Amino acid sequence: SGEVELRNVGFHYPSRADVRVLNDVSFIAKPGERIALVGPSGAGKSTVFSLLLGFYQAQQGDIFFDGKSFKDLSLADTRSSMGLVPQEVLLFGGSILENIGYGRPGASKEEIITAAKQANAHEFIANFPEAYETTVGPRGIKLSGGQRQRIAIARAILANPKILLLDEATSALDTASEKLVQEALSHLMHGRTSLIIAHRLSTVRDADRILVLQNGHIVESGTHDELMLRD
Ligand code: ADP
Ligand code: ADP
């Protein structure tokens, strides 16, 4: 399981009925496939994620999860199947261990530590994020973009979703940090259907398929090599 299909999806934000943000968008991500979404800012990539997360409903077409229409699934069902790793990782109050624990309420400390290790995030789990340091706990630490991503990846590993929605960071990471994030991601993505908003060529090269979005339309799709040959 873990198949997602968008079938002829058309969408406009309720506040802006005149702007068609997605137009006749169709694709299938088979279980375990990695599909990259690329295209200019404003093309509609994040909106695809918002629909999959159930933040909005498409006015045209339908979305299917393992063959079932979103119209017949509860928001709780679809949400618990989707794991989002956002571009900007939000950290909450509490230690980093607790932050990772939000991925699956009720998880044991051992389970959280295992997920943290798999995401290369375990050295700093006892610390607090800087903004949330307390007078009683350890001092808060400043976290790099890569460290925050690894925390979000650990959270997602713990949540164990069928479908991953990854919004790649736009800002470049240094080589060492990049390697740690890549290792964490390969752990997370292993065997899972992944939709990736890609800003980097390296991700696109690994994808089973690349969908090029422009003005809410899929204008091209294929593997990295296929798209290169066409241009
Ligand atoms: P990006 O270019 O990385 O997609 P944006 O700056 O376009 O980011 O969007 C950032 C956030 O603002 C997103 O959560 C998006 O949903 C929201 N947003 C973008 N455009 C509008 C808009 N016209 N009205 C309201 N919210 C918007
Ligand atoms: P991308 O992720 O490819 O940069 P988005 O999906 O964020 O594109 O945005 C697609 C279009 O929808 C843009 O024109 C953007 O301004 C608009 N948009 C995004 N979020 C909102 C929102 N919450 N309300 C109204 N318009 C939005």
mmCIF file of C-alpha atoms and ligand atoms in Angstrom:
data_model
loop_
_atom_site.group_PDB
_atom_site.id
_atom_site.type_symbol
_atom_site.label_atom_id
_atom_site.label_comp_id
_atom_site.label_asym_id
_atom_site.label_seq_id
_atom_site.Cartn_x
_atom_site.Cartn_y
_atom_site.Cartn_z
ATOM 1 C CA SER A 1 0.000 0.000 0.000
ATOM 2 C CA GLY A 2 0.941 3.652 -0.226
ATOM 3 C CA GLU A 3 -0.399 4.673 -3.627
ATOM 4 C CA VAL A 4 -1.501 8.220 -4.353
ATOM 5 C CA GLU A 5 -3.332 9.417 -7.428
ATOM 6 C CA LEU A 6 -4.416 12.862 -8.507
ATOM 7 C CA ARG A 7 -7.004 12.617 -11.277
ATOM 8 C CA ASN A 8 -7.823 15.738 -13.288
ATOM 9 C CA VAL A 9 -7.451 17.956 -10.255
ATOM 10 C CA GLY A 10 -8.457 21.583 -10.627
ATOM 11 C CA PHE A 11 -8.154 24.005 -7.744
ATOM 12 C CA HIS A 12 -8.471 27.649 -6.795
ATOM 13 C CA TYR A 13 -8.069 29.117 -3.309
ATOM 14 C CA PRO A 14 -11.487 30.007 -1.876
ATOM 15 C CA SER A 15 -10.338 33.608 -1.393
ATOM 16 C CA ARG A 16 -9.315 33.965 -5.059
ATOM 17 C CA ALA A 17 -11.859 32.295 -7.337
ATOM 18 C CA ASP A 18 -10.381 34.050 -10.394
ATOM 19 C CA VAL A 19 -6.938 32.429 -10.077
ATOM 20 C CA ARG A 20 -6.838 28.803 -11.167
ATOM 21 C CA VAL A 21 -3.879 27.455 -9.181
ATOM 22 C CA LEU A 22 -4.052 23.840 -10.430
ATOM 23 C CA ASN A 23 -5.440 22.820 -13.792
ATOM 24 C CA ASP A 24 -6.185 19.253 -14.855
ATOM 25 C CA VAL A 25 -3.332 17.807 -12.779
ATOM 26 C CA SER A 26 -3.080 14.006 -12.994
ATOM 27 C CA PHE A 27 -0.403 11.632 -11.810
ATOM 28 C CA ILE A 28 0.006 8.358 -9.929
ATOM 29 C CA ALA A 29 2.693 7.621 -7.370
ATOM 30 C CA LYS A 30 2.877 3.845 -7.023
ATOM 31 C CA PRO A 31 3.853 2.321 -3.671
ATOM 32 C CA GLY A 32 7.515 3.031 -2.978
ATOM 33 C CA GLU A 33 7.997 5.418 -5.908
ATOM 34 C CA ARG A 34 9.865 8.708 -5.626
ATOM 35 C CA ILE A 35 8.207 11.495 -7.549
ATOM 36 C CA ALA A 36 9.832 14.910 -7.750
ATOM 37 C CA LEU A 37 7.829 18.089 -8.296
ATOM 38 C CA VAL A 38 9.822 20.866 -9.889
ATOM 39 C CA GLY A 39 8.930 24.211 -11.408
ATOM 40 C CA PRO A 40 9.119 27.934 -10.766
ATOM 41 C CA SER A 41 7.908 29.604 -7.594
ATOM 42 C CA GLY A 42 4.127 29.986 -7.717
ATOM 43 C CA ALA A 43 3.652 26.986 -10.058
ATOM 44 C CA GLY A 44 1.448 25.166 -7.526
ATOM 45 C CA LYS A 45 3.846 22.652 -5.934
ATOM 46 C CA SER A 46 3.018 23.499 -2.309
ATOM 47 C CA THR A 47 -0.674 23.585 -3.168
ATOM 48 C CA VAL A 48 -0.470 19.906 -4.221
ATOM 49 C CA PHE A 49 0.839 19.178 -0.708
ATOM 50 C CA SER A 50 -1.929 21.258 0.902
ATOM 51 C CA LEU A 51 -4.571 19.219 -0.938
ATOM 52 C CA LEU A 52 -2.946 15.922 0.068
ATOM 53 C CA LEU A 53 -2.848 17.094 3.683
ATOM 54 C CA GLY A 54 -6.528 17.987 3.475
ATOM 55 C CA PHE A 55 -6.045 21.696 4.163
ATOM 56 C CA TYR A 56 -8.232 22.423 1.130
ATOM 57 C CA GLN A 57 -10.482 20.417 -1.178
ATOM 58 C CA ALA A 58 -10.083 20.375 -4.944
ATOM 59 C CA GLN A 59 -13.083 21.826 -6.802
ATOM 60 C CA GLN A 60 -12.464 19.595 -9.842
ATOM 61 C CA GLY A 61 -11.277 16.002 -10.121
ATOM 62 C CA ASP A 62 -10.406 13.753 -7.229
ATOM 63 C CA ILE A 63 -7.537 12.415 -5.156
ATOM 64 C CA PHE A 64 -7.196 8.731 -4.358
ATOM 65 C CA PHE A 65 -5.237 7.079 -1.602
ATOM 66 C CA ASP A 66 -4.801 3.330 -2.162
ATOM 67 C CA GLY A 67 -7.716 3.439 -4.585
ATOM 68 C CA LYS A 68 -10.089 5.203 -2.199
ATOM 69 C CA SER A 69 -11.425 8.637 -3.000
ATOM 70 C CA PHE A 70 -10.536 11.399 -0.549
ATOM 71 C CA LYS A 71 -14.275 12.107 -0.545
ATOM 72 C CA ASP A 72 -14.822 8.760 1.199
ATOM 73 C CA LEU A 73 -11.931 9.060 3.642
ATOM 74 C CA SER A 74 -11.887 11.003 6.886
ATOM 75 C CA LEU A 75 -9.416 13.800 7.429
ATOM 76 C CA ALA A 76 -7.914 11.734 10.261
ATOM 77 C CA ASP A 77 -7.296 8.816 7.867
ATOM 78 C CA THR A 78 -5.590 10.896 5.215
ATOM 79 C CA ARG A 79 -3.571 12.984 7.696
ATOM 80 C CA SER A 80 -2.210 9.949 9.515
ATOM 81 C CA SER A 81 -1.095 8.467 6.182
ATOM 82 C CA MET A 82 0.861 11.568 5.131
ATOM 83 C CA GLY A 83 4.146 12.586 6.698
ATOM 84 C CA LEU A 84 5.313 16.117 5.974
ATOM 85 C CA VAL A 85 8.914 17.252 6.225
ATOM 86 C CA PRO A 86 8.605 21.000 5.661
ATOM 87 C CA GLN A 87 11.161 23.426 4.316
ATOM 88 C CA GLU A 88 11.083 25.448 7.531
ATOM 89 C CA VAL A 89 11.059 23.090 10.485
ATOM 90 C CA LEU A 90 8.975 24.231 13.430
ATOM 91 C CA LEU A 91 10.218 23.313 16.879
ATOM 92 C CA PHE A 92 7.979 23.412 19.916
ATOM 93 C CA GLY A 93 8.616 23.944 23.602
ATOM 94 C CA GLY A 94 10.325 21.040 25.349
ATOM 95 C CA SER A 95 13.515 19.134 24.746
ATOM 96 C CA ILE A 96 14.547 17.934 21.320
ATOM 97 C CA LEU A 97 13.628 14.408 22.461
ATOM 98 C CA GLU A 98 10.104 15.668 23.167
ATOM 99 C CA ASN A 99 10.085 17.501 19.848
ATOM 100 C CA ILE A 100 10.804 14.257 18.026
ATOM 101 C CA GLY A 101 8.198 12.501 20.193
ATOM 102 C CA TYR A 102 5.446 14.685 18.701
ATOM 103 C CA GLY A 103 5.738 12.429 15.639
ATOM 104 C CA ARG A 104 3.791 9.744 17.461
ATOM 105 C CA PRO A 105 2.135 10.605 20.742
ATOM 106 C CA GLY A 106 2.548 7.704 23.145
ATOM 107 C CA ALA A 107 5.879 6.520 21.712
ATOM 108 C CA SER A 108 8.320 5.211 24.317
ATOM 109 C CA LYS A 109 11.628 6.920 25.034
ATOM 110 C CA GLU A 110 13.441 3.962 23.437
ATOM 111 C CA GLU A 111 11.405 4.310 20.237
ATOM 112 C CA ILE A 112 12.158 8.028 20.086
ATOM 113 C CA ILE A 113 15.879 7.395 20.595
ATOM 114 C CA THR A 114 15.881 4.750 17.845
ATOM 115 C CA ALA A 115 14.256 7.191 15.426
ATOM 116 C CA ALA A 116 16.712 9.917 16.473
ATOM 117 C CA LYS A 117 19.655 7.605 15.783
ATOM 118 C CA GLN A 118 18.315 6.654 12.362
ATOM 119 C CA ALA A 119 18.012 10.358 11.524
ATOM 120 C CA ASN A 120 21.491 11.306 12.828
ATOM 121 C CA ALA A 121 19.757 13.482 15.421
ATOM 122 C CA HIS A 122 20.625 11.686 18.643
ATOM 123 C CA GLU A 123 23.648 13.644 19.928
ATOM 124 C CA PHE A 124 21.544 16.632 20.892
ATOM 125 C CA ILE A 125 18.246 15.059 21.979
ATOM 126 C CA ALA A 126 18.729 16.014 25.645
ATOM 127 C CA ASN A 127 19.065 19.704 24.720
ATOM 128 C CA PHE A 128 16.423 22.357 24.298
ATOM 129 C CA PRO A 129 16.074 24.460 21.175
ATOM 130 C CA GLU A 130 17.474 27.935 21.879
ATOM 131 C CA ALA A 131 14.187 29.819 21.886
ATOM 132 C CA TYR A 132 12.697 27.441 24.428
ATOM 133 C CA GLU A 133 15.462 27.131 27.000
ATOM 134 C CA THR A 134 14.232 26.937 30.557
ATOM 135 C CA THR A 135 15.804 27.907 33.847
ATOM 136 C CA VAL A 136 15.604 24.331 35.118
ATOM 137 C CA GLY A 137 16.601 22.309 32.060
ATOM 138 C CA PRO A 138 19.867 22.316 30.122
ATOM 139 C CA ARG A 139 20.766 25.505 28.248
ATOM 140 C CA GLY A 140 19.120 25.928 24.879
ATOM 141 C CA ILE A 141 21.279 25.293 21.821
ATOM 142 C CA LYS A 142 21.278 27.060 18.492
ATOM 143 C CA LEU A 143 20.416 24.576 15.769
ATOM 144 C CA SER A 144 21.591 24.739 12.183
ATOM 145 C CA GLY A 145 19.180 24.248 9.279
ATOM 146 C CA GLY A 146 20.524 20.734 8.779
ATOM 147 C CA GLN A 147 20.053 19.826 12.444
ATOM 148 C CA ARG A 148 16.467 21.098 12.359
ATOM 149 C CA GLN A 149 15.841 18.991 9.276
ATOM 150 C CA ARG A 150 17.230 15.908 10.985
ATOM 151 C CA ILE A 151 14.852 16.531 13.901
ATOM 152 C CA ALA A 152 11.924 16.750 11.451
ATOM 153 C CA ILE A 153 13.118 13.568 9.727
ATOM 154 C CA ALA A 154 13.343 11.731 13.087
ATOM 155 C CA ARG A 155 9.809 12.934 13.850
ATOM 156 C CA ALA A 156 8.619 11.539 10.505
ATOM 157 C CA ILE A 157 10.425 8.200 11.009
ATOM 158 C CA LEU A 158 8.616 7.863 14.339
ATOM 159 C CA ALA A 159 5.260 8.765 12.759
ATOM 160 C CA ASN A 160 5.787 5.999 10.172
ATOM 161 C CA PRO A 161 3.498 7.400 7.452
ATOM 162 C CA LYS A 162 2.715 5.569 4.202
ATOM 163 C CA ILE A 163 3.281 8.658 2.091
ATOM 164 C CA LEU A 164 6.037 11.220 2.527
ATOM 165 C CA LEU A 165 5.724 14.828 1.468
ATOM 166 C CA LEU A 166 9.184 16.363 1.444
ATOM 167 C CA ASP A 167 9.746 20.032 0.836
ATOM 168 C CA GLU A 168 13.462 20.368 0.277
ATOM 169 C CA ALA A 169 15.273 23.221 1.918
ATOM 170 C CA THR A 170 16.192 25.910 -0.584
ATOM 171 C CA SER A 171 19.214 27.119 1.338
ATOM 172 C CA ALA A 172 22.407 25.175 0.769
ATOM 173 C CA LEU A 173 23.837 23.065 3.571
ATOM 174 C CA ASP A 174 27.562 22.546 4.043
ATOM 175 C CA THR A 175 28.917 19.221 2.785
ATOM 176 C CA ALA A 176 29.130 17.496 6.183
ATOM 177 C CA SER A 177 25.611 18.510 7.153
ATOM 178 C CA GLU A 178 24.301 17.582 3.701
ATOM 179 C CA LYS A 179 25.678 14.062 4.103
ATOM 180 C CA LEU A 180 23.987 13.624 7.511
ATOM 181 C CA VAL A 181 20.673 14.871 6.114
ATOM 182 C CA GLN A 182 20.960 12.590 3.078
ATOM 183 C CA GLU A 183 21.591 9.561 5.298
ATOM 184 C CA ALA A 184 18.609 10.465 7.454
ATOM 185 C CA LEU A 185 16.435 10.912 4.374
ATOM 186 C CA SER A 186 17.409 7.592 2.840
ATOM 187 C CA HIS A 187 16.392 5.918 6.099
ATOM 188 C CA LEU A 188 13.075 7.742 6.075
ATOM 189 C CA MET A 189 12.336 7.222 2.364
ATOM 190 C CA HIS A 190 13.294 3.555 2.273
ATOM 191 C CA GLY A 191 10.324 1.642 0.836
ATOM 192 C CA ARG A 192 7.962 4.612 1.193
ATOM 193 C CA THR A 193 6.116 6.492 -1.496
ATOM 194 C CA SER A 194 7.684 9.948 -1.599
ATOM 195 C CA LEU A 195 6.612 13.184 -3.213
ATOM 196 C CA ILE A 196 9.427 15.688 -3.153
ATOM 197 C CA ILE A 197 9.336 19.369 -3.942
ATOM 198 C CA ALA A 198 12.844 19.486 -5.340
ATOM 199 C CA HIS A 199 15.104 22.491 -5.580
ATOM 200 C CA ARG A 200 18.295 20.547 -6.168
ATOM 201 C CA LEU A 201 19.452 18.530 -9.153
ATOM 202 C CA SER A 202 20.767 15.675 -6.971
ATOM 203 C CA THR A 203 17.278 14.779 -5.739
ATOM 204 C CA VAL A 204 15.783 14.926 -9.204
ATOM 205 C CA ARG A 205 18.455 12.576 -10.528
ATOM 206 C CA ASP A 206 17.361 9.872 -8.065
ATOM 207 C CA ALA A 207 13.628 10.275 -8.660
ATOM 208 C CA ASP A 208 11.601 7.609 -10.476
ATOM 209 C CA ARG A 209 9.747 10.421 -12.217
ATOM 210 C CA ILE A 210 9.948 14.192 -12.388
ATOM 211 C CA LEU A 211 6.820 16.260 -12.869
ATOM 212 C CA VAL A 212 7.426 19.761 -14.178
ATOM 213 C CA LEU A 213 4.699 22.158 -13.035
ATOM 214 C CA GLN A 214 4.122 25.524 -14.641
ATOM 215 C CA ASN A 215 1.153 27.777 -13.898
ATOM 216 C CA GLY A 216 -0.713 24.866 -12.358
ATOM 217 C CA HIS A 217 -0.194 22.513 -15.308
ATOM 218 C CA ILE A 218 2.067 19.498 -15.594
ATOM 219 C CA VAL A 219 3.983 20.510 -18.698
ATOM 220 C CA GLU A 220 6.475 17.636 -18.735
ATOM 221 C CA SER A 221 7.091 14.371 -16.963
ATOM 222 C CA GLY A 222 9.774 11.710 -17.158
ATOM 223 C CA THR A 223 13.016 10.569 -15.626
ATOM 224 C CA HIS A 224 15.928 12.955 -15.316
ATOM 225 C CA ASP A 225 17.587 11.440 -18.404
ATOM 226 C CA GLU A 226 14.386 11.548 -20.456
ATOM 227 C CA LEU A 227 13.828 15.207 -19.669
ATOM 228 C CA MET A 228 17.456 16.044 -20.473
ATOM 229 C CA LEU A 229 17.199 14.330 -23.862
ATOM 230 C CA ARG A 230 14.058 16.259 -24.776
ATOM 231 C CA ASP A 231 15.555 19.699 -24.119
HETATM 232 P P1 ADP B 1 7.150 29.535 -2.155
HETATM 233 O O1 ADP B 1 7.553 30.448 -3.254
HETATM 234 O O2 ADP B 1 8.321 28.861 -1.468
HETATM 235 O O3 ADP B 1 6.057 28.566 -2.515
HETATM 236 P P2 ADP B 1 5.528 31.654 -1.102
HETATM 237 O O4 ADP B 1 6.279 32.828 -0.603
HETATM 238 O O5 ADP B 1 4.873 31.676 -2.432
HETATM 239 O O6 ADP B 1 6.526 30.415 -0.989
HETATM 240 O O7 ADP B 1 4.411 31.220 -0.052
HETATM 241 C C1 ADP B 1 4.689 31.170 1.331
HETATM 242 C C2 ADP B 1 3.396 30.903 2.074
HETATM 243 O O8 ADP B 1 2.428 31.921 1.799
HETATM 244 C C3 ADP B 1 2.729 29.602 1.679
HETATM 245 O O9 ADP B 1 2.246 28.964 2.856
HETATM 246 C C4 ADP B 1 1.580 29.969 0.765
HETATM 247 O O10 ADP B 1 0.491 29.084 0.921
HETATM 248 C C5 ADP B 1 1.234 31.371 1.277
HETATM 249 N N1 ADP B 1 0.808 32.231 0.162
HETATM 250 C C6 ADP B 1 1.446 32.391 -1.014
HETATM 251 N N2 ADP B 1 0.777 33.233 -1.805
HETATM 252 C C7 ADP B 1 -0.313 33.626 -1.102
HETATM 253 C C8 ADP B 1 -1.392 34.495 -1.371
HETATM 254 N N3 ADP B 1 -1.506 35.122 -2.531
HETATM 255 N N4 ADP B 1 -2.320 34.675 -0.432
HETATM 256 C C9 ADP B 1 -2.219 34.049 0.737
HETATM 257 N N5 ADP B 1 -1.217 33.196 1.058
HETATM 258 C C10 ADP B 1 -0.288 32.993 0.154
HETATM 259 P P1 ADP B 2 4.874 26.823 -5.438
HETATM 260 O O1 ADP B 2 4.869 25.911 -4.243
HETATM 261 O O2 ADP B 2 5.072 26.090 -6.731
HETATM 262 O O3 ADP B 2 5.817 27.964 -5.292
HETATM 263 P P2 ADP B 2 2.241 27.545 -4.493
HETATM 264 O O4 ADP B 2 1.452 26.290 -4.503
HETATM 265 O O5 ADP B 2 2.781 28.041 -3.183
HETATM 266 O O6 ADP B 2 3.399 27.455 -5.566
HETATM 267 O O7 ADP B 2 1.363 28.720 -5.092
HETATM 268 C C1 ADP B 2 0.636 28.597 -6.305
HETATM 269 C C2 ADP B 2 -0.183 29.846 -6.496
HETATM 270 O O8 ADP B 2 -1.195 29.910 -5.478
HETATM 271 C C3 ADP B 2 0.599 31.151 -6.400
HETATM 272 O O9 ADP B 2 0.054 32.026 -7.337
HETATM 273 C C4 ADP B 2 0.340 31.614 -4.984
HETATM 274 O O10 ADP B 2 0.432 33.003 -4.874
HETATM 275 C C5 ADP B 2 -1.081 31.132 -4.760
HETATM 276 N N1 ADP B 2 -1.356 30.830 -3.342
HETATM 277 C C6 ADP B 2 -0.625 30.008 -2.545
HETATM 278 N N2 ADP B 2 -1.179 29.919 -1.328
HETATM 279 C C7 ADP B 2 -2.282 30.694 -1.347
HETATM 280 C C8 ADP B 2 -3.302 31.008 -0.393
HETATM 281 N N3 ADP B 2 -3.273 30.501 0.839
HETATM 282 N N4 ADP B 2 -4.294 31.844 -0.772
HETATM 283 C C9 ADP B 2 -4.326 32.348 -2.020
HETATM 284 N N5 ADP B 2 -3.415 32.100 -2.975
HETATM 285 C C10 ADP B 2 -2.406 31.278 -2.642
#
